[in-house]
Amino acid sequence: MATSRRKRLGMMFAAGAAALALTLTGCASNGEGGSGGSDRPLRVWSGSMTPINNNFNPFSVDTAAHFTFGPIYEPLFFFNQLSADPATGLIGDKYEYSEDGTVLTIKIKADQKWSDGTALTAKDVAFTFGYGPNKDPEMVSVEATDDTTVVLTYSVPKFTAASLILGSTWIIPEHIWKDIKDYTTETNPKPVGSGPYVLKSFSDAAYTVEANPEYRDGAPAVKTVQVIGIDSNQSSEDLLKTGKIDWVGQFIANPDAITKDGRISTLNQQQDPTTMLTCSSVELGCTGAQTDPAVRQAINLAIDRTAIGDKAFAGLSGIASPSFALLPRDEKWLSNPDLAKSPQEPNIAEADGILEAAGYTKGSDGFYGKDGKAFEIDLFSPDGWTDYNDAAKLISEQAAKAGIRINNRTVSEAEYWTPLANGNFQMALYGVTQSLVADPYSTYDRYFSTPATAKVGEQPVKGVNYARYSNPIVDAEVKVAAATEDEAIKKEAYAKIQTEIARDLPYIPVVLNASQAFFNTKDYTGWPSEKDLYAAPLPYLSTASAIVLTHLKPAK
């Protein structure tokens, strides 16, 4: 998928706690986390649980270590999802589409090197776009016409796909990857990238990256960064309070308790909707009552989002839109104002009406079923995601009031990501990552189109349509939107997409997630602020995490 995939992973505490304690003790220069000088690493929790996967394969979207994406491997350009500013060149310098949008010419910066000292040229970029899942079936050719120029030619216009092509494709060195024939099994434990950091050391409790001396802009001021594994949100919160870590992105119900002493600052950009992800398509192999759109529609009406926002997210979340446009940022792309907000209060009478019209009846126990057989739906969330776990419990209780039996449970990391990827699940709480630009195209393309999914038992090759959602109208309009720069045509296409997905609800929106970042402003300067949102300050975000790291300096 090569996208800014959101991961907020916890872990089973077990034996990893001892290793973590030793790791933190060894790197602190004093009991409160050091002075911020270059003698100790900046310590980060990006969501990793222990044992951390020793995997730096940029094609292993769900299982690769977080700093694979941005700090080690880079896309051509950085698209700031918090800004409408033009893309920032990384490896790339500038790009231009042909008049009909079928030819994309990219100029990269001269005299760049891979972290092993080998020259990085346009041949590496061309190789990348022709390798494995990066090869778009609509791509006719890719050619490096000289050391700094790459020409991509497509059979259809690709105007709207710019942020995906240029901002979500991880450029790889040909001299390494030409010998890797099976990218699906490669773990790449010694990554060679172009980003600001290189891997220094690895253990299953933490890994350390150090400044890349070959980096085109010069080695970053923060020389060493340590990414650690932590058991849960609560454990991370405790370590923040005691000065043992410097940067996290997680939900904390009482942020004032963390920021009151002035060492840690926080920002909260509500951006990625928390959803009930459903395995939705019988045709693609999904099973269970959640495959019936009527059941999904009833659940959508049965839950009390106001209560969930207040109780599970401490009032820090926002209101999600069933259009999956990020509002108010994407407001111009919303055609139907009725789709601006999911229902905030439950409407059990309407939910009853939908189920009964679809042939469901209540049994003597008060729960719905069909043909004399009651149904129940399995809903899971990862251990340690306290906001998600609390939300799942509330959803189960609220749905029960409408006669819908949803059984909530928590699982480990492996038990969470594996079934999502292969489709062997019914329902899970899941965060959908918003588009990198103020245009919902990439969300519709990656999460809702048929090419972005796969049959149950198989993993999507290109995209993250884990809902196994397939709708020919959506597919057609995604292609229409990709092929034009005419805003009126795109808005008409999006209107049709929004109508379909808001009715079918393969992802049932819950809240617009509280995307909280906490960072050490006493020992490090240069963090994003409300006045300068040059990147989202969330350490689990691809590319943005690297942009933040290159802006930081140890405080004097």
XYZ file of C-alpha atoms in Angstrom:
556
model
C 0.000 0.000 0.000
C 2.887 2.411 0.608
C 0.711 4.961 2.398
C 0.738 6.856 5.672
C -0.886 3.973 7.375
C -2.035 4.647 10.956
C -0.914 2.196 13.653
C -1.665 2.758 17.345
C -0.511 -0.588 18.625
C -0.296 -1.746 22.197
C 1.359 -4.912 23.422
C 1.021 -7.806 25.820
C 3.335 -6.796 28.674
C 4.851 -10.198 29.486
C 8.642 -10.592 29.348
C 9.186 -7.512 27.169
C 8.819 -5.224 30.201
C 12.157 -6.222 31.669
C 13.964 -5.636 28.391
C 12.281 -2.253 28.012
C 13.285 -1.193 31.515
C 16.915 -2.081 30.812
C 16.799 -0.252 27.488
C 15.499 2.966 29.041
C 17.862 2.797 32.019
C 20.854 2.412 29.734
C 20.130 5.419 27.562
C 19.016 8.080 30.053
C 21.634 10.597 31.132
C 19.743 11.334 34.334
C 16.682 10.141 36.192
C 14.378 12.557 34.415
C 15.328 11.683 30.863
C 18.476 13.726 30.284
C 19.227 17.197 29.043
C 18.303 16.729 25.416
C 21.964 16.784 24.421
C 23.416 14.638 21.676
C 24.759 12.127 24.235
C 21.421 10.327 24.476
C 18.745 9.397 21.975
C 15.394 11.028 21.565
C 13.026 8.286 22.707
C 9.826 7.590 20.780
C 6.813 5.353 21.093
C 5.304 5.101 17.636
C 2.870 2.374 18.681
C 5.211 -0.624 18.514
C 4.589 -3.551 20.812
C 7.118 -6.154 21.846
C 8.479 -8.218 20.369
C 9.048 -5.617 17.671
C 9.219 -7.126 14.196
C 12.727 -7.026 12.746
C 11.227 -6.028 9.423
C 12.176 -2.948 7.400
C 10.559 -4.000 4.147
C 8.681 -0.971 2.728
C 6.219 -3.358 1.073
C 5.251 -4.915 4.447
C 2.759 -2.208 5.241
C 1.178 -3.702 8.361
C 4.198 -5.433 9.876
C 7.274 -3.341 9.059
C 8.787 -1.162 11.784
C 7.266 2.307 11.735
C 10.462 4.182 10.897
C 10.780 2.190 7.694
C 8.415 4.755 6.188
C 9.998 8.201 6.062
C 13.056 8.145 8.310
C 14.640 5.313 6.247
C 12.735 5.075 2.945
C 11.248 8.172 1.332
C 8.684 9.035 -1.320
C 9.498 11.624 -3.956
C 7.505 14.437 -2.313
C 5.916 15.237 1.037
C 2.233 16.200 1.035
C 1.238 17.866 4.308
C -2.256 16.692 5.204
C -2.669 19.680 7.534
C -2.018 22.239 4.821
C -3.117 23.208 1.334
C 0.460 24.227 0.469
C 2.171 22.631 -2.551
C 4.068 19.394 -2.016
C 7.612 19.637 -0.631
C 10.367 17.992 -2.661
C 12.275 15.175 -0.987
C 14.030 12.970 -3.536
C 11.942 14.780 -6.121
C 12.477 18.360 -7.199
C 9.468 19.096 -9.454
C 6.888 17.299 -11.560
C 4.606 18.060 -14.468
C 1.658 16.353 -16.142
C 1.038 16.347 -19.867
C -2.031 18.214 -21.047
C -4.139 15.041 -21.079
C -2.789 13.782 -17.743
C -1.390 10.520 -19.105
C 2.307 11.433 -18.921
C 3.961 12.434 -15.654
C 7.488 13.828 -15.894
C 9.469 13.952 -12.669
C 12.742 15.734 -12.053
C 14.705 14.546 -9.028
C 17.413 16.432 -7.175
C 20.962 15.908 -8.414
C 23.888 14.357 -6.531
C 21.878 12.284 -4.058
C 23.153 9.108 -2.415
C 21.755 6.032 -0.785
C 22.799 5.466 2.827
C 25.504 3.017 1.661
C 27.118 5.748 -0.430
C 25.856 4.530 -3.820
C 24.551 7.222 -6.173
C 20.751 7.652 -6.220
C 19.585 8.400 -9.755
C 16.458 8.440 -11.872
C 17.163 4.785 -12.719
C 16.343 3.871 -9.103
C 13.070 5.788 -9.343
C 12.138 4.102 -12.622
C 13.026 0.709 -11.146
C 10.828 1.424 -8.123
C 7.748 2.183 -10.204
C 8.223 -1.006 -12.170
C 8.796 -3.232 -9.138
C 6.253 -5.505 -7.463
C 2.995 -3.877 -6.325
C 4.225 -0.427 -7.366
C 3.544 -1.271 -10.997
C 0.183 0.260 -11.785
C -1.808 -1.907 -14.227
C -2.656 1.327 -16.057
C 1.010 2.248 -16.481
C 2.184 1.864 -20.082
C 5.857 2.583 -19.496
C 8.409 4.072 -17.106
C 11.716 5.421 -18.328
C 14.695 7.257 -16.863
C 15.601 9.598 -19.710
C 18.684 10.898 -17.876
C 20.129 10.784 -14.356
C 17.540 13.191 -12.948
C 14.460 12.677 -15.158
C 11.787 9.982 -14.993
C 8.832 9.749 -17.362
C 5.753 7.728 -16.339
C 3.210 7.048 -19.064
C -0.293 5.778 -18.313
C -3.199 4.582 -20.417
C -5.561 6.952 -18.561
C -5.159 10.401 -16.975
C -3.666 10.393 -13.474
C -4.153 13.978 -12.326
C -5.940 13.158 -9.082
C -3.558 10.347 -8.143
C -0.570 12.669 -7.703
C -0.403 12.326 -3.920
C -0.453 8.526 -4.195
C 2.129 8.297 -6.971
C 4.463 10.966 -5.655
C 3.794 10.946 -1.921
C 3.076 7.301 -1.118
C 5.517 5.271 -3.205
C 8.682 4.384 -1.289
C 11.724 4.727 -3.541
C 14.082 1.734 -3.314
C 17.687 1.223 -4.520
C 17.885 -0.900 -7.643
C 21.293 -2.343 -6.708
C 19.716 -3.945 -3.619
C 16.184 -4.821 -4.694
C 16.942 -6.176 -8.170
C 18.110 -9.354 -6.426
C 15.020 -9.624 -4.186
C 12.570 -11.706 -6.171
C 9.891 -12.245 -3.531
C 9.096 -8.953 -1.831
C 6.276 -10.591 0.157
C 8.618 -12.649 2.347
C 11.574 -10.262 2.543
C 12.237 -8.711 5.973
C 15.117 -6.435 4.883
C 16.910 -6.355 8.276
C 19.716 -4.129 6.933
C 17.801 -1.420 5.067
C 19.529 0.919 2.630
C 17.425 4.022 2.145
C 17.631 7.697 1.246
C 16.006 9.123 4.382
C 17.564 11.135 7.203
C 18.270 8.098 9.390
C 19.883 4.678 9.126
C 19.337 1.639 11.332
C 22.018 1.377 14.013
C 20.838 -1.477 16.224
C 17.815 -3.675 16.803
C 16.302 -5.745 19.591
C 12.795 -7.035 20.108
C 12.291 -4.343 22.797
C 13.630 -1.331 20.882
C 15.534 -0.268 17.812
C 17.824 2.696 17.297
C 18.373 4.830 14.210
C 21.187 7.321 13.767
C 21.673 10.339 11.523
C 22.459 9.422 7.914
C 25.749 11.123 6.946
C 24.826 10.719 3.254
C 21.497 12.549 3.619
C 21.123 15.163 0.892
C 20.325 18.001 3.338
C 23.058 17.019 5.774
C 22.767 14.799 8.819
C 19.918 15.846 11.167
C 20.741 17.711 14.378
C 19.208 14.974 16.523
C 21.841 12.312 16.023
C 20.145 9.281 17.556
C 16.508 8.225 17.911
C 15.341 5.167 19.812
C 11.959 3.614 19.033
C 10.701 1.498 21.912
C 7.986 -1.085 22.456
C 5.417 -0.406 25.180
C 2.585 -2.512 26.556
C -0.292 -0.045 26.383
C -1.448 3.565 26.333
C -1.298 3.613 30.125
C 2.325 2.434 30.246
C 3.310 5.089 27.721
C 1.488 7.731 29.750
C 3.413 6.683 32.864
C 6.734 6.903 31.028
C 5.860 10.355 29.695
C 5.119 11.567 33.211
C 8.456 10.300 34.511
C 10.545 11.701 31.661
C 11.472 8.347 30.151
C 10.167 9.033 26.651
C 10.046 12.187 24.542
C 7.495 11.711 21.769
C 4.306 9.694 21.462
C 1.068 9.756 19.525
C -1.736 8.254 21.568
C -5.021 8.888 23.318
C -4.709 10.381 26.825
C -7.964 11.290 28.539
C -6.400 13.949 30.775
C -3.638 15.661 28.772
C -3.219 18.380 31.406
C -1.666 15.809 33.740
C 1.096 15.303 31.182
C 1.711 18.918 30.179
C 1.335 20.707 33.533
C 5.067 20.829 34.367
C 5.961 22.416 31.013
C 8.303 19.677 29.802
C 5.799 18.019 27.462
C 3.545 19.875 25.004
C 0.604 18.525 23.033
C -1.346 19.012 19.821
C -4.617 17.365 18.826
C -5.651 17.366 15.177
C -8.900 15.438 14.781
C -8.416 13.762 11.447
C -8.612 9.967 11.115
C -12.074 8.457 11.659
C -12.420 5.501 13.986
C -14.759 3.036 12.306
C -16.391 -0.323 12.722
C -14.675 -2.122 9.873
C -16.874 -4.929 8.526
C -16.061 -7.844 6.269
C -18.883 -6.893 3.952
C -18.919 -8.912 0.718
C -20.430 -12.383 0.517
C -19.168 -12.605 -3.069
C -15.595 -12.149 -1.864
C -16.024 -14.731 0.897
C -17.187 -12.794 3.980
C -19.582 -14.564 6.332
C -21.819 -13.331 9.127
C -24.794 -11.048 9.654
C -22.625 -7.950 9.089
C -22.530 -8.810 5.369
C -26.160 -7.617 5.148
C -26.306 -3.842 4.501
C -29.547 -3.728 6.532
C -27.693 -4.963 9.613
C -24.918 -2.406 9.100
C -27.496 0.361 8.648
C -29.278 -0.683 11.836
C -26.020 -0.696 13.819
C -25.238 2.755 12.442
C -28.549 4.013 13.872
C -28.388 2.071 17.149
C -25.162 3.432 18.597
C -24.923 6.570 20.727
C -21.915 8.432 19.328
C -22.275 11.292 21.792
C -21.865 8.887 24.699
C -18.990 7.099 22.992
C -17.181 10.385 22.374
C -17.686 11.508 25.969
C -16.981 8.220 27.757
C -14.444 6.412 25.573
C -12.648 9.441 24.086
C -13.038 11.895 27.008
C -14.736 14.460 24.789
C -11.561 14.882 22.704
C -12.855 13.280 19.507
C -14.793 14.942 16.695
C -17.759 14.071 14.491
C -17.085 11.696 11.616
C -18.731 11.985 8.216
C -20.193 8.976 6.377
C -18.874 10.631 3.201
C -15.318 9.989 4.466
C -14.354 13.488 3.443
C -12.359 15.220 6.173
C -14.516 18.125 7.282
C -14.166 21.060 7.292
C -10.969 20.605 5.217
C -12.734 18.836 2.312
C -16.015 20.724 2.582
C -16.085 21.764 -1.077
C -16.232 18.083 -2.093
C -19.370 17.326 -0.050
C -22.462 17.522 -2.253
C -25.131 16.334 0.172
C -25.150 18.188 3.522
C -27.038 15.258 5.054
C -23.787 13.289 4.804
C -21.748 15.796 6.800
C -22.323 13.978 10.096
C -23.114 10.478 11.218
C -26.141 10.326 13.549
C -25.000 11.327 17.031
C -27.967 10.016 19.020
C -29.455 6.506 18.708
C -32.679 5.960 16.771
C -33.807 2.504 17.826
C -37.231 2.781 16.211
C -35.665 3.435 12.798
C -33.134 0.643 13.326
C -36.017 -1.730 14.162
C -37.824 -0.685 11.001
C -34.801 -1.409 8.790
C -34.249 -4.860 10.281
C -37.892 -5.842 10.176
C -38.227 -4.696 6.567
C -35.254 -6.942 5.769
C -36.991 -9.972 7.288
C -35.460 -10.010 10.774
C -37.575 -10.681 13.856
C -36.894 -10.534 17.565
C -36.710 -13.758 19.530
C -37.965 -14.305 23.054
C -34.622 -13.013 24.349
C -35.177 -9.666 22.623
C -32.449 -10.117 19.995
C -32.919 -10.149 16.255
C -32.547 -13.163 14.013
C -33.830 -14.531 10.745
C -35.551 -17.814 9.875
C -35.727 -18.713 13.546
C -31.980 -18.347 14.095
C -30.544 -15.487 16.129
C -27.383 -13.788 14.890
C -24.425 -12.358 16.751
C -21.439 -10.388 15.503
C -17.859 -10.576 16.747
C -16.199 -7.168 17.322
C -12.560 -6.949 18.359
C -9.985 -4.284 19.184
C -6.297 -4.474 20.183
C -5.138 -4.950 23.764
C -3.996 -1.686 25.306
C -5.952 0.664 23.049
C -7.979 1.884 25.981
C -10.135 4.293 23.964
C -10.974 1.606 21.402
C -11.592 -1.022 24.057
C -13.965 1.286 25.934
C -15.729 2.243 22.694
C -16.213 -1.418 21.740
C -17.810 -2.164 25.109
C -20.187 0.785 24.721
C -21.082 -0.273 21.169
C -21.935 -3.759 22.415
C -24.141 -2.370 25.191
C -25.865 0.156 22.924
C -26.522 -2.328 20.144
C -28.065 -4.723 22.654
C -30.704 -2.095 23.461
C -31.728 -2.289 19.797
C -31.822 -6.092 19.842
C -28.503 -6.501 18.009
C -26.025 -8.833 19.655
C -22.425 -7.661 19.248
C -19.768 -9.460 21.303
C -16.705 -7.293 21.982
C -13.290 -8.697 22.825
C -9.625 -7.642 22.805
C -6.779 -9.351 20.967
C -3.001 -9.153 20.619
C -1.312 -7.360 17.726
C -0.882 -10.491 15.606
C -4.476 -11.482 16.268
C -5.563 -8.013 15.133
C -3.690 -7.329 11.885
C -3.606 -10.840 10.439
C -7.379 -11.390 10.163
C -7.908 -7.866 8.846
C -5.423 -8.448 6.063
C -6.767 -11.863 5.063
C -10.448 -11.141 5.667
C -11.148 -13.773 8.307
C -13.169 -11.544 10.631
C -16.605 -10.043 11.065
C -16.102 -6.617 12.639
C -13.189 -4.674 14.141
C -12.582 -1.162 15.403
C -10.207 0.388 12.886
C -8.762 3.801 12.030
C -9.064 4.970 8.429
C -6.194 7.241 7.404
C -7.348 10.385 5.661
C -5.995 11.547 2.309
C -2.714 13.460 2.265
C -4.289 16.401 0.435
C -7.572 18.313 0.682
C -9.264 15.922 -1.711
C -10.786 12.565 -0.641
C -9.781 10.755 -3.847
C -7.083 8.585 -2.276
C -9.442 7.528 0.525
C -12.009 6.322 -2.009
C -9.349 4.668 -4.156
C -7.504 2.860 -1.332
C -10.376 1.914 0.989
C -13.462 1.526 -1.206
C -12.451 0.429 -4.731
C -12.426 -3.181 -5.895
C -8.781 -3.110 -7.114
C -7.796 -2.253 -3.521
C -9.255 -5.438 -2.038
C -8.970 -9.222 -2.373
C -10.950 -12.361 -1.721
C -11.111 -13.629 1.852
C -7.960 -15.640 2.474
C -5.869 -13.323 0.313
C -4.265 -9.977 1.147
C -4.829 -6.864 -0.975
C -1.831 -6.212 -3.195
C -2.466 -2.519 -3.786
C -4.747 -0.749 -1.327
C -6.287 -1.337 2.084
C -9.882 -2.201 1.317
C -10.030 -4.653 4.214
C -13.828 -4.372 4.178
C -13.812 -6.465 0.996
C -16.187 -3.853 -0.416
C -16.953 -4.034 -4.119
C -19.324 -1.645 -5.868
C -19.206 -1.053 -9.659
C -20.566 2.484 -9.281
C -17.783 3.399 -6.853
C -15.174 1.796 -9.107
C -16.394 3.711 -12.157
C -16.504 7.064 -10.372
C -13.048 6.598 -8.854
C -11.754 6.270 -12.423
C -13.706 9.355 -13.501
C -12.222 11.404 -10.651
C -8.691 10.213 -11.395
C -8.955 11.301 -15.001
C -9.784 14.973 -14.576
C -8.690 18.274 -13.099
C -12.179 19.691 -13.588
C -13.553 20.243 -10.076
C -17.175 20.079 -11.233
C -16.643 16.636 -12.775
C -14.811 15.405 -9.675
C -17.493 16.716 -7.358
C -20.173 14.910 -9.356
C -18.151 11.685 -9.193
C -17.594 12.085 -5.448
C -21.303 12.715 -4.899
C -22.096 9.320 -6.414
C -19.371 7.615 -4.385
C -20.543 9.253 -1.164
C -24.151 8.175 -1.764
C -23.075 4.547 -2.240
C -20.682 4.247 0.704
C -22.981 6.127 3.131
C -25.776 3.698 2.281
C -23.687 0.506 2.212
C -21.532 1.377 5.262
C -18.699 -1.147 4.819
C -16.915 1.088 7.337
C -19.385 2.370 9.931
C -18.021 5.716 11.218
C -17.836 6.082 14.998
C -15.900 9.286 15.770
C -13.290 11.504 14.196
C -10.367 10.305 16.214
C -8.535 12.399 18.750
C -5.091 12.350 17.101
C -3.064 13.507 20.099
C 0.677 14.047 19.954
C 2.853 14.629 23.030
C 6.446 15.811 22.679
C 9.347 17.078 24.770
C 9.651 20.829 24.179
C 12.037 21.329 27.091
C 14.884 19.281 25.649
C 14.132 19.628 21.924
C 13.097 22.578 19.782
C 11.508 22.750 16.337
C 8.274 20.819 16.931
C 5.151 21.675 14.935
C 2.846 24.176 16.609
C -0.566 25.677 16.019
C 1.213 28.584 14.315
C 3.446 26.346 12.213
C 1.809 23.053 11.274
C 4.524 22.090 8.816
C 3.746 18.395 9.451
C 1.443 16.346 11.654
C 3.440 15.639 14.842
C 2.455 11.982 15.114
C 5.387 9.526 15.244
C 3.383 6.708 13.637
C 2.672 8.692 10.451
C 4.699 7.854 7.377
C 6.931 10.634 5.998
C 5.565 13.245 8.441
C 7.576 11.646 11.261
C 10.763 12.097 9.237
C 9.891 15.712 8.405
C 9.461 16.440 12.114
C 12.737 14.748 13.025
C 14.686 16.831 10.507
C 13.254 20.019 12.043
C 14.300 19.153 15.610
C 17.360 20.388 17.477
C 18.557 19.548 20.990
C 17.868 22.463 23.327
C 20.961 24.228 24.552
